[in-house]
Each structure stands twice: as structure tokens, then as C-alpha cells.
Tab-separated table of C-alpha atoms and ligand atoms in Angstrom:
chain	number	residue	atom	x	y	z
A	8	UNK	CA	20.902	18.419	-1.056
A	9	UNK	CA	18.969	14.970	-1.269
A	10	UNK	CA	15.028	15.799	-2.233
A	11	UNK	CA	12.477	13.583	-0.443
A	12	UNK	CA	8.842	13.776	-1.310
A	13	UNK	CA	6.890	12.628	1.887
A	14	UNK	CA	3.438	11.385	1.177
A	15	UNK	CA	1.554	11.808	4.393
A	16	UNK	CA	-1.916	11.191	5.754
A	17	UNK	CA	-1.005	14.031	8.961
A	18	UNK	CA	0.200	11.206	11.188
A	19	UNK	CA	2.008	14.046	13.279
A	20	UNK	CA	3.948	11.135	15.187
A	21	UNK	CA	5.938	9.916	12.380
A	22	UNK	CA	5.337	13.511	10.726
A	23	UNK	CA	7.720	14.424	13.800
A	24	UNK	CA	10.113	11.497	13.975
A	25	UNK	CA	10.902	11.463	10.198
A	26	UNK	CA	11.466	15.165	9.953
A	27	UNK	CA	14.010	14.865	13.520
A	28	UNK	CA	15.301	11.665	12.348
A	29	UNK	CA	16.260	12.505	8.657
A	30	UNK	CA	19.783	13.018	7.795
A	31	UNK	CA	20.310	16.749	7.791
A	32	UNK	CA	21.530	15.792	3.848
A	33	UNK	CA	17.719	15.695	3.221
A	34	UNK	CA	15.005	18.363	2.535
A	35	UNK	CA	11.427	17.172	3.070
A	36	UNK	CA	8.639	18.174	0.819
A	37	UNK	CA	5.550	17.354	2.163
A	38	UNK	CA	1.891	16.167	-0.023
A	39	UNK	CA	-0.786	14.765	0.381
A	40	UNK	CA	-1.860	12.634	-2.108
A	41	UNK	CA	-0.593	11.203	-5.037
A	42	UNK	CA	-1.518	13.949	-7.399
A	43	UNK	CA	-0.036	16.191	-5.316
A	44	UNK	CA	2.852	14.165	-5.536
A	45	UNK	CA	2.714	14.231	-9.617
A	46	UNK	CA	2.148	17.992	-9.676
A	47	UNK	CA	5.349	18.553	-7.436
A	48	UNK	CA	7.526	16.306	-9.400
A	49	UNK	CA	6.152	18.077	-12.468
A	50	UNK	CA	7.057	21.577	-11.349
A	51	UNK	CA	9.919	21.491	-8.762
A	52	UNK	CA	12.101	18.844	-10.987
A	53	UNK	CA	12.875	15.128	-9.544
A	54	UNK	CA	13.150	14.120	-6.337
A	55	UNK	CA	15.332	11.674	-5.221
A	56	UNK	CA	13.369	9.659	-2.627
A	57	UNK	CA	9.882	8.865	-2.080
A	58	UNK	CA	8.770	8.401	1.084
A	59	UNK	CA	5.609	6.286	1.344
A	60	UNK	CA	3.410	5.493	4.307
A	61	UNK	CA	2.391	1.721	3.698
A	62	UNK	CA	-0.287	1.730	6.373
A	63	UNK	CA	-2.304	4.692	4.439
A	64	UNK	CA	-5.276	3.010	3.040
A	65	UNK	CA	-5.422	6.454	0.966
A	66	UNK	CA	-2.089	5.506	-0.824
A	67	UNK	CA	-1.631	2.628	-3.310
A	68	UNK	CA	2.336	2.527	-2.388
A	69	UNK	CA	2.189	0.369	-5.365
A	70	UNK	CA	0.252	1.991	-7.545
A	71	UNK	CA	2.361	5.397	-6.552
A	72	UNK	CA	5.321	3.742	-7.314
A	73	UNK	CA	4.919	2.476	-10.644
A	74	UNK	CA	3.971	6.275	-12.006
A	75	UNK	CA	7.488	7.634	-10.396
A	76	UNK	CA	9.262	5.626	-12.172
A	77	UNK	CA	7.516	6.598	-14.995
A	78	UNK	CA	8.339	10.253	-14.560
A	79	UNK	CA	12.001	9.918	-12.887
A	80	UNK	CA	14.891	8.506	-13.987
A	81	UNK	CA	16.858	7.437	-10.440
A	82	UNK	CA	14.660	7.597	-7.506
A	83	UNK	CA	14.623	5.377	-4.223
A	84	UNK	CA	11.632	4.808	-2.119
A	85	UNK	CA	11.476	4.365	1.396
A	86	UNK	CA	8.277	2.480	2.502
A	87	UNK	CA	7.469	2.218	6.374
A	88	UNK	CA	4.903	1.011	8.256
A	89	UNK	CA	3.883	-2.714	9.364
A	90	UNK	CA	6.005	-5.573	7.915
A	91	UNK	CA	3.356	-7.591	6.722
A	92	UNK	CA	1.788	-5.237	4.940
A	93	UNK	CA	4.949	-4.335	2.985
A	94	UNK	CA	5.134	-7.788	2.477
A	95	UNK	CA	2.325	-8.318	1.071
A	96	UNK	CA	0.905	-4.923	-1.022
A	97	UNK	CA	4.140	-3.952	-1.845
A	98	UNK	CA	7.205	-6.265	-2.245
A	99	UNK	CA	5.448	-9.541	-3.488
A	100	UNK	CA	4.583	-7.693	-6.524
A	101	UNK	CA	8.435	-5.680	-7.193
A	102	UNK	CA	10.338	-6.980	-10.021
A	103	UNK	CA	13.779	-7.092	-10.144
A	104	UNK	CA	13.935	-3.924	-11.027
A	105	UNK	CA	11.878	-1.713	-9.145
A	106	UNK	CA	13.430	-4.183	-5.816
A	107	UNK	CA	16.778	-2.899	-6.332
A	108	UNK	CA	15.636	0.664	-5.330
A	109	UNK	CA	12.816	0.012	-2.598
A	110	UNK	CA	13.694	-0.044	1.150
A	111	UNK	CA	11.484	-0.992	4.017
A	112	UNK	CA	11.476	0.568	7.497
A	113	UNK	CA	9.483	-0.771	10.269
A	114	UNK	CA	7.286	1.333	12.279
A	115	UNK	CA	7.823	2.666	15.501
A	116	UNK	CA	11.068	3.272	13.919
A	117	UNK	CA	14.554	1.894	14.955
A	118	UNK	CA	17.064	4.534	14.590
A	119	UNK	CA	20.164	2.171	13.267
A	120	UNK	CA	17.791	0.835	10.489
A	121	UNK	CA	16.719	4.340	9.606
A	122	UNK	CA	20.052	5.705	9.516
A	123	UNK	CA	21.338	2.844	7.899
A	124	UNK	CA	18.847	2.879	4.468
A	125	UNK	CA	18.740	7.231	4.381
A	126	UNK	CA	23.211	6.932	4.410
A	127	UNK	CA	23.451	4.381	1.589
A	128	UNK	CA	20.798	6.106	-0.430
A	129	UNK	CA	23.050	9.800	0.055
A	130	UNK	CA	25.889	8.193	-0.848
A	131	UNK	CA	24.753	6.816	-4.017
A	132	UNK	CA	23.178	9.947	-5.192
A	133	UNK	CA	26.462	11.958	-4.000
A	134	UNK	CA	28.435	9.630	-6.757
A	135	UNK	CA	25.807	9.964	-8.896
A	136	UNK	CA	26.640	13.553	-8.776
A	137	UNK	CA	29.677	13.865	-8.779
A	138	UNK	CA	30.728	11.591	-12.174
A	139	UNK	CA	27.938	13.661	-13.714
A	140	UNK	CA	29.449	17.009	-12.421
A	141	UNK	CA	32.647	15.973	-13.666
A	142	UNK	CA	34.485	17.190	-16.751
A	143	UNK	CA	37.413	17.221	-18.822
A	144	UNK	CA	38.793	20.273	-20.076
A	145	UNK	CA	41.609	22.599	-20.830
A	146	UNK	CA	42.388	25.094	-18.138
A	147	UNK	CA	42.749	27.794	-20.758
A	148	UNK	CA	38.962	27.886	-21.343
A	149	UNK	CA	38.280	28.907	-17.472
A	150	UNK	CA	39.280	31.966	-15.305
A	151	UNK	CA	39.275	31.877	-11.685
A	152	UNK	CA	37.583	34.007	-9.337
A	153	UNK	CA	38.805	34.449	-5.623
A	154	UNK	CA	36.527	32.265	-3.332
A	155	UNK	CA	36.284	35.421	-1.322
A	156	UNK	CA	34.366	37.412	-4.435
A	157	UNK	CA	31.533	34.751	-3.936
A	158	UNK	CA	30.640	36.474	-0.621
A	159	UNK	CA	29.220	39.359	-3.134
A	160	UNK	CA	26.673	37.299	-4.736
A	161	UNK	CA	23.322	35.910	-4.119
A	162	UNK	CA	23.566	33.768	-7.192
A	163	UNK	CA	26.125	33.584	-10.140
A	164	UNK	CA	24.316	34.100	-13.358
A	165	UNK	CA	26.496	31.198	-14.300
A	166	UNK	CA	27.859	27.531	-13.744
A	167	UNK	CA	30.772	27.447	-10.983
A	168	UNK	CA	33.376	24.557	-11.168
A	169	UNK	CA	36.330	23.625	-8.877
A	170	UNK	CA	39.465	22.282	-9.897
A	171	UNK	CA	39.338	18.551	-8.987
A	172	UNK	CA	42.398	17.912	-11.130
A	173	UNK	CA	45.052	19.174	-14.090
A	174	UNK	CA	42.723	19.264	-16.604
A	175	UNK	CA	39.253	17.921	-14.550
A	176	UNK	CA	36.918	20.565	-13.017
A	177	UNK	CA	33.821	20.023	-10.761
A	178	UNK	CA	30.738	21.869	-10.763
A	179	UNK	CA	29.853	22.745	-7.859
A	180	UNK	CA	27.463	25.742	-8.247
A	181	UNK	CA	24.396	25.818	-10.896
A	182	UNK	CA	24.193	29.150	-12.513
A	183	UNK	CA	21.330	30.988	-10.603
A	184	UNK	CA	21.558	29.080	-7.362
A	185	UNK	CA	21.452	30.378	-4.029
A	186	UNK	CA	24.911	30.849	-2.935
A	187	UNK	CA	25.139	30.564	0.780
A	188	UNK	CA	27.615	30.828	3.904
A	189	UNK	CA	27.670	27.656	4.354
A	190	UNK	CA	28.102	26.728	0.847
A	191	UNK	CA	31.157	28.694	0.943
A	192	UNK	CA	32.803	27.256	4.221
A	193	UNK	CA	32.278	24.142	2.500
A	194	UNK	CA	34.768	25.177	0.329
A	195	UNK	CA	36.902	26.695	3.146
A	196	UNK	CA	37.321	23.193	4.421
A	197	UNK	CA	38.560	21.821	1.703
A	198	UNK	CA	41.088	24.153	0.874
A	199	UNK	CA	39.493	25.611	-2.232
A	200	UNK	CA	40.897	29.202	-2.975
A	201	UNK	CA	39.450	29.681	-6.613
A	202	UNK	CA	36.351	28.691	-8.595
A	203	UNK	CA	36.312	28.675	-12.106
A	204	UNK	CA	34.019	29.939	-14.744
A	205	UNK	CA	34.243	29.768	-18.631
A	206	UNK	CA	35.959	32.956	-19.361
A	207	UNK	CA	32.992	33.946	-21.364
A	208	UNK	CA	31.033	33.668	-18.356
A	209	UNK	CA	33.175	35.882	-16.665
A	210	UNK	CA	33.468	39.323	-18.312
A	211	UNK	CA	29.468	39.554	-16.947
A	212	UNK	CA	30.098	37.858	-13.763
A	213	UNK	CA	32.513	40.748	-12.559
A	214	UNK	CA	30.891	43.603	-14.625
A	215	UNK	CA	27.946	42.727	-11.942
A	216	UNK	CA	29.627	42.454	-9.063
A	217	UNK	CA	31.525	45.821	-9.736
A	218	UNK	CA	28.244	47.228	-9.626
A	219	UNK	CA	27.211	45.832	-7.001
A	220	UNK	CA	30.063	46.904	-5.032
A	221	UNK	CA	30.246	50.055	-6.181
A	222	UNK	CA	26.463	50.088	-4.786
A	223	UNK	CA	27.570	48.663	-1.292
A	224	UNK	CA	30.182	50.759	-0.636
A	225	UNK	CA	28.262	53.783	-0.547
A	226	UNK	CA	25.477	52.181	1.044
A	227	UNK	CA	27.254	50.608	4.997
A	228	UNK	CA	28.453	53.533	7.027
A	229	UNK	CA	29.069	51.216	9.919
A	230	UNK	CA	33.143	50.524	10.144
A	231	UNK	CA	33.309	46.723	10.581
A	232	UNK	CA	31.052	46.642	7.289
A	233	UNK	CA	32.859	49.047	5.335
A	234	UNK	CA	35.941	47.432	5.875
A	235	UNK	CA	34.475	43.923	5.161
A	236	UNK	CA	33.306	45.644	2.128
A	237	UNK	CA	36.331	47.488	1.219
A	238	UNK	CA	38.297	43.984	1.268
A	239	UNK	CA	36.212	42.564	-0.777
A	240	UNK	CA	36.068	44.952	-3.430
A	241	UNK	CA	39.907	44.550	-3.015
A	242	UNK	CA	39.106	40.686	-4.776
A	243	UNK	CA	37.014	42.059	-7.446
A	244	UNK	CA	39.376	44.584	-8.610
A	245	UNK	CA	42.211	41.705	-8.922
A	246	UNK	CA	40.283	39.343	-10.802
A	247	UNK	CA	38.624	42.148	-13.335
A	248	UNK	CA	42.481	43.565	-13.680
A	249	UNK	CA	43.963	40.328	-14.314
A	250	UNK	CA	41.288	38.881	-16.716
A	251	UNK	CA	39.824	41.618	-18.074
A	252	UNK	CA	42.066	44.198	-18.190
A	253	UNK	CA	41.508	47.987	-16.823
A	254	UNK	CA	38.241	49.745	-18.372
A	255	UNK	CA	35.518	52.375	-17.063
A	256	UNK	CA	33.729	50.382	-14.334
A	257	UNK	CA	37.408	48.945	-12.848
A	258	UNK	CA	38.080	52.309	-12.705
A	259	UNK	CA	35.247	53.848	-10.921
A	260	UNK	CA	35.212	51.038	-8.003
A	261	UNK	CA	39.251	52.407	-7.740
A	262	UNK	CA	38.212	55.572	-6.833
A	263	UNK	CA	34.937	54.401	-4.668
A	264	UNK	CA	37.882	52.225	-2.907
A	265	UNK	CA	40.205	55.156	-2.335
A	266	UNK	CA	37.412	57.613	-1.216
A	267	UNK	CA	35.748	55.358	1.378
A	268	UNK	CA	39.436	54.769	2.196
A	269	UNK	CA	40.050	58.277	2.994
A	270	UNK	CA	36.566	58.270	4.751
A	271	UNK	CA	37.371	55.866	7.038
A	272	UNK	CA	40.534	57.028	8.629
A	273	UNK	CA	38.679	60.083	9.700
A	274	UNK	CA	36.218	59.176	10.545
A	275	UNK	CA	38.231	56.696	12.962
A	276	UNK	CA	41.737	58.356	13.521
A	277	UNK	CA	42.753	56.432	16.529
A	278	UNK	CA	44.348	53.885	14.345
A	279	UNK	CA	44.478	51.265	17.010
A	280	UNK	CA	40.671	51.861	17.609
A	281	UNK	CA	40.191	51.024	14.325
A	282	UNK	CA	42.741	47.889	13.845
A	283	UNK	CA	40.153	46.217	16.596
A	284	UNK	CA	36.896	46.651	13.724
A	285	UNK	CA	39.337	45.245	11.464
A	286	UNK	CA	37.696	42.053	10.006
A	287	UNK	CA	40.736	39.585	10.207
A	288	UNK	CA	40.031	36.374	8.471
A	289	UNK	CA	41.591	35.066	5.398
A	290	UNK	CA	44.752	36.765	6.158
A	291	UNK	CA	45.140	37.394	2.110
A	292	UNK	CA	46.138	39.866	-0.274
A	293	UNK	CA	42.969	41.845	-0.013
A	294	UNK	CA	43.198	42.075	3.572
A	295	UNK	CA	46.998	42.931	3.697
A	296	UNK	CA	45.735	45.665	0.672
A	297	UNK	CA	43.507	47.909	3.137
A	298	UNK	CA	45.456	47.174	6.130
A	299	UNK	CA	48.580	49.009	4.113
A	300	UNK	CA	46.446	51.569	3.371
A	301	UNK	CA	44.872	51.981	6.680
A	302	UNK	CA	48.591	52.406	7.913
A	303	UNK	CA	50.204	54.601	5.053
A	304	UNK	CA	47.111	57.422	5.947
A	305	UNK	CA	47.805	57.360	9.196
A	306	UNK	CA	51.806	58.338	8.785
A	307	UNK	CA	50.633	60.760	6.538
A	308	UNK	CA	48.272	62.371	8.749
A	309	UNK	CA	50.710	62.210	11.316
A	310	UNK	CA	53.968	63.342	9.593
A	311	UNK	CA	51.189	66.258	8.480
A	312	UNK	CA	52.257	65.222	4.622
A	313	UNK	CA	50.009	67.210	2.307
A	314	UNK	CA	51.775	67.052	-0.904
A	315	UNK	CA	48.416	66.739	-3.742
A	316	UNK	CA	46.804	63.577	-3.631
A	317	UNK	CA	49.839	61.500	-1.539
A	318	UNK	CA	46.898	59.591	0.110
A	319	UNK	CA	45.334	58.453	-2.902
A	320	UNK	CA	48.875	57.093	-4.315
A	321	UNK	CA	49.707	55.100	-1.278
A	322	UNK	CA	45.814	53.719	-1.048
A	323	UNK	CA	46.179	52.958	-4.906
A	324	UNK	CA	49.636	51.378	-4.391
A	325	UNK	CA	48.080	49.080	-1.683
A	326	UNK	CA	45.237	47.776	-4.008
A	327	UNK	CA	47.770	47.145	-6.732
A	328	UNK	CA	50.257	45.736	-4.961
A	329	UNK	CA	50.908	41.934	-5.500
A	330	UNK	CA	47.816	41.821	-7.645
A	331	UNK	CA	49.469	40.410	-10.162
A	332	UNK	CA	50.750	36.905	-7.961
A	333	UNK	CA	48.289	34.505	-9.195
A	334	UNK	CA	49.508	32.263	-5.278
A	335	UNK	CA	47.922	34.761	-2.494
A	336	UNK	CA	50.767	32.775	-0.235
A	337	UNK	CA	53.608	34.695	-2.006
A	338	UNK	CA	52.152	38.363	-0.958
A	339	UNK	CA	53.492	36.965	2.360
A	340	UNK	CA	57.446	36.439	0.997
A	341	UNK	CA	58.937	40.038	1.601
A	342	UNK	CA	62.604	39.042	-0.134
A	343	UNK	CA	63.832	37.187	-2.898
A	344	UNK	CA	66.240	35.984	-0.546
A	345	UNK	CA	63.351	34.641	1.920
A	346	UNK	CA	64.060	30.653	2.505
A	347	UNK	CA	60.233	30.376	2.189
A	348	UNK	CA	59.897	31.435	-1.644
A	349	UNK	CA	61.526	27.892	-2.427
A	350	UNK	CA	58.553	26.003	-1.099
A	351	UNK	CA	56.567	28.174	-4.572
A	352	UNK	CA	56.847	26.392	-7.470
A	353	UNK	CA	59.732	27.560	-10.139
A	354	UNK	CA	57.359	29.152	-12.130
A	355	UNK	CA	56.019	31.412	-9.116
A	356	UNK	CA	59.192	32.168	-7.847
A	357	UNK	CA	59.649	33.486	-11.514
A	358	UNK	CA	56.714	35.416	-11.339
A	359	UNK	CA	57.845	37.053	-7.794
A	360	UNK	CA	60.802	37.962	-9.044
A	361	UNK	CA	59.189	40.382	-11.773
A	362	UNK	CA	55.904	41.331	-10.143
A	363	UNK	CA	57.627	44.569	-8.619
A	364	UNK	CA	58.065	45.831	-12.862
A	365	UNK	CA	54.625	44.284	-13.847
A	366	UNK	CA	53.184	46.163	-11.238
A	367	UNK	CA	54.217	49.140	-12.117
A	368	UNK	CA	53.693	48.954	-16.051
A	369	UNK	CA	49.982	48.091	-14.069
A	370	UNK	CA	49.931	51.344	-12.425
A	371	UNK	CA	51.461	53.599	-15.467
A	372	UNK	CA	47.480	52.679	-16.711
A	373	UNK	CA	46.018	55.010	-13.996
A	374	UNK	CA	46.854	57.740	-15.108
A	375	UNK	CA	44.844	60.009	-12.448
A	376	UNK	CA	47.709	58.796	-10.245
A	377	UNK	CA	50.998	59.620	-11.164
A	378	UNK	CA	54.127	58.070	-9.178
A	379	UNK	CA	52.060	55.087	-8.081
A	380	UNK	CA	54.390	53.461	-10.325
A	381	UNK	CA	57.206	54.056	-9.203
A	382	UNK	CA	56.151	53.167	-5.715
A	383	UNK	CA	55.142	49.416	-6.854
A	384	UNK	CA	58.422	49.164	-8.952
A	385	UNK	CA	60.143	49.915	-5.487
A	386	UNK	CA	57.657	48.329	-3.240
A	387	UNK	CA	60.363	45.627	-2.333
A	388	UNK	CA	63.314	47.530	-2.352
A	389	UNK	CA	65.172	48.016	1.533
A	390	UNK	CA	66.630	50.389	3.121
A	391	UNK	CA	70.021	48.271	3.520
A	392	UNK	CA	69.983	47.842	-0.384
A	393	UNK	CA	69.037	44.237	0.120
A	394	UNK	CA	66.077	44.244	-1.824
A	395	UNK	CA	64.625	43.787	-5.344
A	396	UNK	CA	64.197	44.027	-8.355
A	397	UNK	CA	67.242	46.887	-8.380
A	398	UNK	CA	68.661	47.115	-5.211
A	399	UNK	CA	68.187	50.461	-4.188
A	400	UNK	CA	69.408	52.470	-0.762
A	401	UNK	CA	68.297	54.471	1.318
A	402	UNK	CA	68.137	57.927	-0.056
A	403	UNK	CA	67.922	56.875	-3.401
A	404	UNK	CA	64.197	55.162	-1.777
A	405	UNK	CA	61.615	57.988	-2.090
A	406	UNK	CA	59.560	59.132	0.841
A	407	UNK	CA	56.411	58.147	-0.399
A	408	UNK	CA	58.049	54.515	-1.296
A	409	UNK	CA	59.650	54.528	1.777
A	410	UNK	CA	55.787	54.888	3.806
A	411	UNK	CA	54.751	52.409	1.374
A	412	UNK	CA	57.413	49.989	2.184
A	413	UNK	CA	56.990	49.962	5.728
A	414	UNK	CA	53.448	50.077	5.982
A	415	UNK	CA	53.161	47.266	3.537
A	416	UNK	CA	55.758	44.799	5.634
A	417	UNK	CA	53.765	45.807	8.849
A	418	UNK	CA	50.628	44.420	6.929
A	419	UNK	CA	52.251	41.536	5.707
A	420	UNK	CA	53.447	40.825	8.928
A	421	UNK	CA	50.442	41.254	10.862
A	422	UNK	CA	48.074	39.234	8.780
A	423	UNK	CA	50.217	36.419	8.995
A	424	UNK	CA	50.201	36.303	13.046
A	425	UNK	CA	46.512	38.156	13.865
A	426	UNK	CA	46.042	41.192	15.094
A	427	UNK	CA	47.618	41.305	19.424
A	428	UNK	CA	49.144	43.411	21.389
A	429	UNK	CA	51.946	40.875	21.922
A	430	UNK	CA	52.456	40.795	17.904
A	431	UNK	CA	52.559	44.565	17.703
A	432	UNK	CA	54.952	44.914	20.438
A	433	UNK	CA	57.341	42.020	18.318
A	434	UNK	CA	56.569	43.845	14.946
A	435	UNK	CA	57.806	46.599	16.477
A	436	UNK	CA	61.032	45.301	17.507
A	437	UNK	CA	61.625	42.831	14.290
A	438	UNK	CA	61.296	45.902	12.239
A	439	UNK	CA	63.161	48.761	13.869
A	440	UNK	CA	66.346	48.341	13.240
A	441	UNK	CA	65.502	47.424	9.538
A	442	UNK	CA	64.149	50.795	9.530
A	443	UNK	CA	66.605	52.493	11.365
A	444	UNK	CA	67.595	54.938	7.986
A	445	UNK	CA	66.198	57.765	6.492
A	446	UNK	CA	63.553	58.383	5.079
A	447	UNK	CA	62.141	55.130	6.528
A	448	UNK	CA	62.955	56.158	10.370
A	449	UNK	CA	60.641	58.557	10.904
A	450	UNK	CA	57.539	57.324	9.613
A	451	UNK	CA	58.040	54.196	10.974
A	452	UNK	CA	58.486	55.964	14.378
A	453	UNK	CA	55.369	57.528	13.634
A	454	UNK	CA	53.426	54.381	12.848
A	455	UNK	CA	54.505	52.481	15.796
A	456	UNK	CA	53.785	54.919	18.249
A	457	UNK	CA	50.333	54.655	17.048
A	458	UNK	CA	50.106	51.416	17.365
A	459	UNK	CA	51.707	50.992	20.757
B	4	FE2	FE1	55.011	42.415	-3.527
């Protein structure tokens, strides 16, 4: 944002003009004299355009000028009002100087001219910026953190930078600054799926927002929210796991995640009730992560499978799974064989290929859930034998893996297309005959006659 100090005498007419007029680039801060004007550059930091009113006999534009520049090191100012009086109070007596950063507008304003002076000044303080913002450093100092995760803060008790190339990063949020929507859709638009903070900013960084979640989970009832919620506590737990390691408060949102889980589907058991509160959006691991689980209760419930704990495992499985691909993209890619896992760079193709056994040595850590492993070692096995990383068939497929499997394909195909009753119906199809063996048959019947 581009700071403009506005010293006014309460002429509401240009008051209004300049305040509809302004490029929306530019926040107004309004005084009215020229200690005023002091005190505020003294206490809210520089500004980086003065706005001066030369027809105010109470303002010596000159005189104002000259102890701006004293105090700030780049600042333009915009002086408006009669020509002649520009002329002669203000710019006969500029040096070079002090001309190359003084702009005249004439009053009643013309809008071109306006627009013209308030552009050029917001470009040059945007490159200003962002050569200062810039820096060159090794990758291996940073760790990334989802761009989703920022939706959890109101501020980042540290300085947020965004890859701008191999080894240059951008900052592009000031430790302790307001982090808002838009903020964040600015980074939507340009593609931006990580920012990075110094890695020993980070341990803190995620130790608050585990709190903060753990906090906010408890505290929505409402389903849309919980969900949102649940999703993104789905982020945090990736980036703590795969930066931090496992440790007490990791765990603790785990289990918040899998009981608010469970509390969800039933509260809402008509799973296609609930699929419409569903908060579609990024169409990314997180979201394919509680839409798996969603779908692995509900075969449970309805295949009345009460073995100890089964819900938990297949919720846990679905918040591990694919945790571990550093490229969200590739939690899409089902095979090894898929056409699409060529367009992934060798090195994630490399790291598909074994996240199936990393994700299970993952899940041999929680111990409070045993065979979770085992599920994410065979979470892209098939039931032809077609799948990875051993090749297993059928029968030799547990039940549980089998649920998880299915459910976890569903998700993957779902997020990709949005949820409609046309892509159901084609889901449905695509994946029957795939899942036309035991033990995979029957839950899948299960699950898409819920869903039809
Ligand atoms: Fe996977």
C-alpha cells in the first residue's frame, strides 16, 4: 500500500474528489497542519506522498516541504491548486533536486492528469520495493508453509518470502502484519502455492497455529466451518510432520482431527447431505484428506464394521496419506503407470514411487494406531494387481486397505472434477468394474449407493 499524508484546510470538495479519485493503491491519512503532519510521520513511519493544498494560506507548501525531506528518505509530493500560484510559491524556488520529486495538479481536477502523476509515482515505489524486498539465498535456510495454513493467522510473528527464483526469495509479508483475504488471493493469482520462512522461524510459527487450531476445532459446531477447519488443520499437520517431525502438540491436533471427524459423520449421516457443506476449493491434498475420510466412515457405518478403533485408522490413514509429496499435483496420479506422472519432474516421480513405504515408516510413529501402516504401504495397491509399490491382489488386499483404497480414488477423483451429480454418476461407472473383486466390491457398492 502507497501512504499519502493529505494536508487539508476541510475543503470537503476536493476532500471528496481526492479521496474518490485516488488510486485504490493509496491510503489517505488526513492532518491538519504541518505539525500534525511531523507528529504522524514521527509515529506511523514514512509516508510516501505528500499531498499539499497550494491555495491554503495556512500551509507554506514550501516551507512543509523542505522539513519532509528532512525527515524522509524517498517521498513525492503532489501540489494542487491554481497554476500560478504553484508557479510562483512553490516551483520557482525547487532545486534540482527537490524538482525531480514534485508534481503539480491543477484544480478543479482533470482526471487523465490525476491518474497520470498518482500511476507513475506507484510504480516507482512498487520497484522501489521490490529490489529492496529482494534477496539471495540458499533454499536450504527456508521451509515452506502451504499458502492455505496462512488462512489460520491474523499475523505471522515472522517475515514471509515467496520464491521469485532458484535461489531469490521475495518478501512479501512483514512479521506482525495483518494478513488478509485479499492478501492471500493475491497470491492465488499468481500461482503461489508455498511461502517461505527461515526454518528457525518456523518451529514457532506452527507450534502457534497448532494451538490455535486445536482451539478452533472445538470451538465451530456449524458443518461448513468445521470442515473448512478440519482441512485446514489437514495443512498444518503436513508442514509440522515434514519439518518438524512428530512431537506432543502434532499429536494432540491428530486426535482433535479424528474426533471432530467422527463427530461429524453423525452428526450428518446422509453422506450426500453432507458432500453439499463440503467446502470445495483448492481441490488439494487436504481437501482430498477429509473427503477420504468422510467416505471410509460412511462404508463403515454402513457395512456395520465395528472392529476397535477401524474409524480412527482409516481417518488417520487419510491425513497421512500423500503427506509426504512435497507437489500437491501428484496426490492426483493414482498409478505409476499414469501417462500424467511424466509431466513431474524426475525427481518427483522418484519420490511417488516410494511415498507408499515412507508413509508407512510415517505411520509406524503413531503408535495409538496400529495397522495404519500397513494401510498407507498398500494405499496404491489394486485389486487387478496393477498397482504399487508390491503389486498385490485381491485377497491378499486387506479389508480395511481395501475401504481405504476406494474411498481415497473416489476423493481423488472428485476433487479433481467438483463435486455434481453428473461426476458422481461417471465416478461411479469409471470405477466399478475396477472394483468389481472382493473385498473391494462390497464397500464400494456401499459407498455408491450413498452417493447416488
Ligand atoms: Fe498416494
Amino acid at each position: 500500500m502507497i501512504r499519502a499524508l493529505y494536508i487539508t484546510d476541510e475543503d470537503i470538495n476536493k476532500d471528496n474528489y481526492l479521496r474518490s479519485n485516488l488510486p485504490k493503491e493509496i491510503e489517505i491519512v488526513k492532518v491538519n497542519s504541518k505539525d500534525e503532519a511531523i507528529d504522524q510521520v514521527l509515529s506511523k513511519g514514512p509516508f510516501h506522498i505528500a499531498l499539499i493544498d497550494v491555495e491554503n494560506k495556512d500551509i507554506e507548501a514550501l516551507d512543509l516541504m523542505t522539513a519532509y525531506s528532512e525527515l524522509v528518505d524517498s517521498i513525492d509530493f503532489v501540489f494542487f491548486g491554481n497554476s500560478s500560484l504553484y508557479a510562483g510559491n512553490v516551483e520557482s524556488q525547487l532545486d534540482e533536486e527537490m524538482m525531480a520529486v514534485a508534481h503539480h495538479l491543477e484544480y478543479p481536477f482533470n482526471e487523465d492528469a490525476l491518474e497520470n502523476v498518482f500511476m507513475d509515482i506507484i510504480l516507482k515505489y512498487k520497484r522501489i520495493e521490490e529490489s529492496a524486498a529482494l534477496i539471495e539465498i540458499d533454499e536450504s535456510e527456508f521451509a515452506p508453509l502451504k499458502l492455505r495454513s496462512l488462512y489460520l493467522f491474523k499475523s505471522i510473528p515472522a517475515d514471509a518470502y515467496i520464491k521469485f527464483s532458484s535461489n531469490k526469495f521475495m518478501k512479501v509479508i512483514k512479521k506482525n502484519t495483518l494478513i488478509t483475504e485479499a492478501l492471500i488471493q493475491s497470491f492465488v493469482k499468481r500461482k503461489v502455492k508455498f511461502v517461505y520462512l527461515y526454518k528457525s522461524d518456523q518451529l514457532q510459527v506452527l507450534e502457534d497455529a497448532i494451538t490455535e487450531m486445536y482451539i478452533t476445532l472445538d470451538k465451530y459446531k456449524d458443518t461448513k466451518v468445521l470442515l473448512e477447519n478440519l482441512i485446514r488443520s489437514v495443512g498444518i499437520i503436513h508442514s509440522y510432520l515434514r519439518w518438524i517431525g512428530t512431537g506432543d502438540a502434532v499429536l494432540s491436533l491428530v486426535d482433535k482431527v479424528i474426533e471432530k471427524c467422527e463427530y461429524v459423520i453423525e452428526k450428518e449421516p446422509d453422506l450426500l447431505a453432507l458432500l453439499g457443506k463440503f467446502p470445495f476449493s483448492a481441490g488439494d491434498v487436504a481437501e482430498k484428506s477429509i473427503l477420504t475420510s468422510l467416505f471410509g466412515c460412511s462404508i463403515l457405518e454402513s457395512i456395520n464394521y465395528k472392529a476397535s478403533g477401524t474409524r480412527s485408522k482409516i481417518i488417520l490413514s487419510a491425513l497421512l496419506c500423500d503427506s509426504t509429496l512435497e507437489n500437491d499435483d501428484l496426490c492426483k496420479i493414482n498409478s505409476v503407470k499414469d501417462p500424467n506422472l511424466r509431466m513431474f519432474s524426475e525427481d518427483e516421480q522418484e519420490e511417488f514411487k516410494i511415498h507408499p513405504v515412507r508413509e508407512g515408516e510415517l505411520a509406524s510413529l503413531f503408535t495409538k494406531y496400529p495397522e495404519v501402516d500397513f494401510i498407507l504401504h498398500q494405499h496404491h495397491e489394486q485389486p487387478d494387481g496393477s498397482g504399487f509399490p508390491v503389486g498385490l491382489r485381491g485377497k491378499k488386499i486387506t479389508l480395511i486397505s481395501a475401504i481405504f483404497i476406494l474411498c481415497n480414488d473416489l476423493a481423488s477423483y472428485i476433487i479433481q472434477r467438483g463435486l455434481k451429480r453428473s461426476v458422481l454418476r461417471k465416478a461411479a461407472e469409471v470405477l466399478e468394474e475396477k472394483y468389481a473383486y472382493v473385498p473391494f466390491k462390497e464397500p464400494f457398492k456401499m459407498l455408491t449407493k450413498k452417493l447416488a
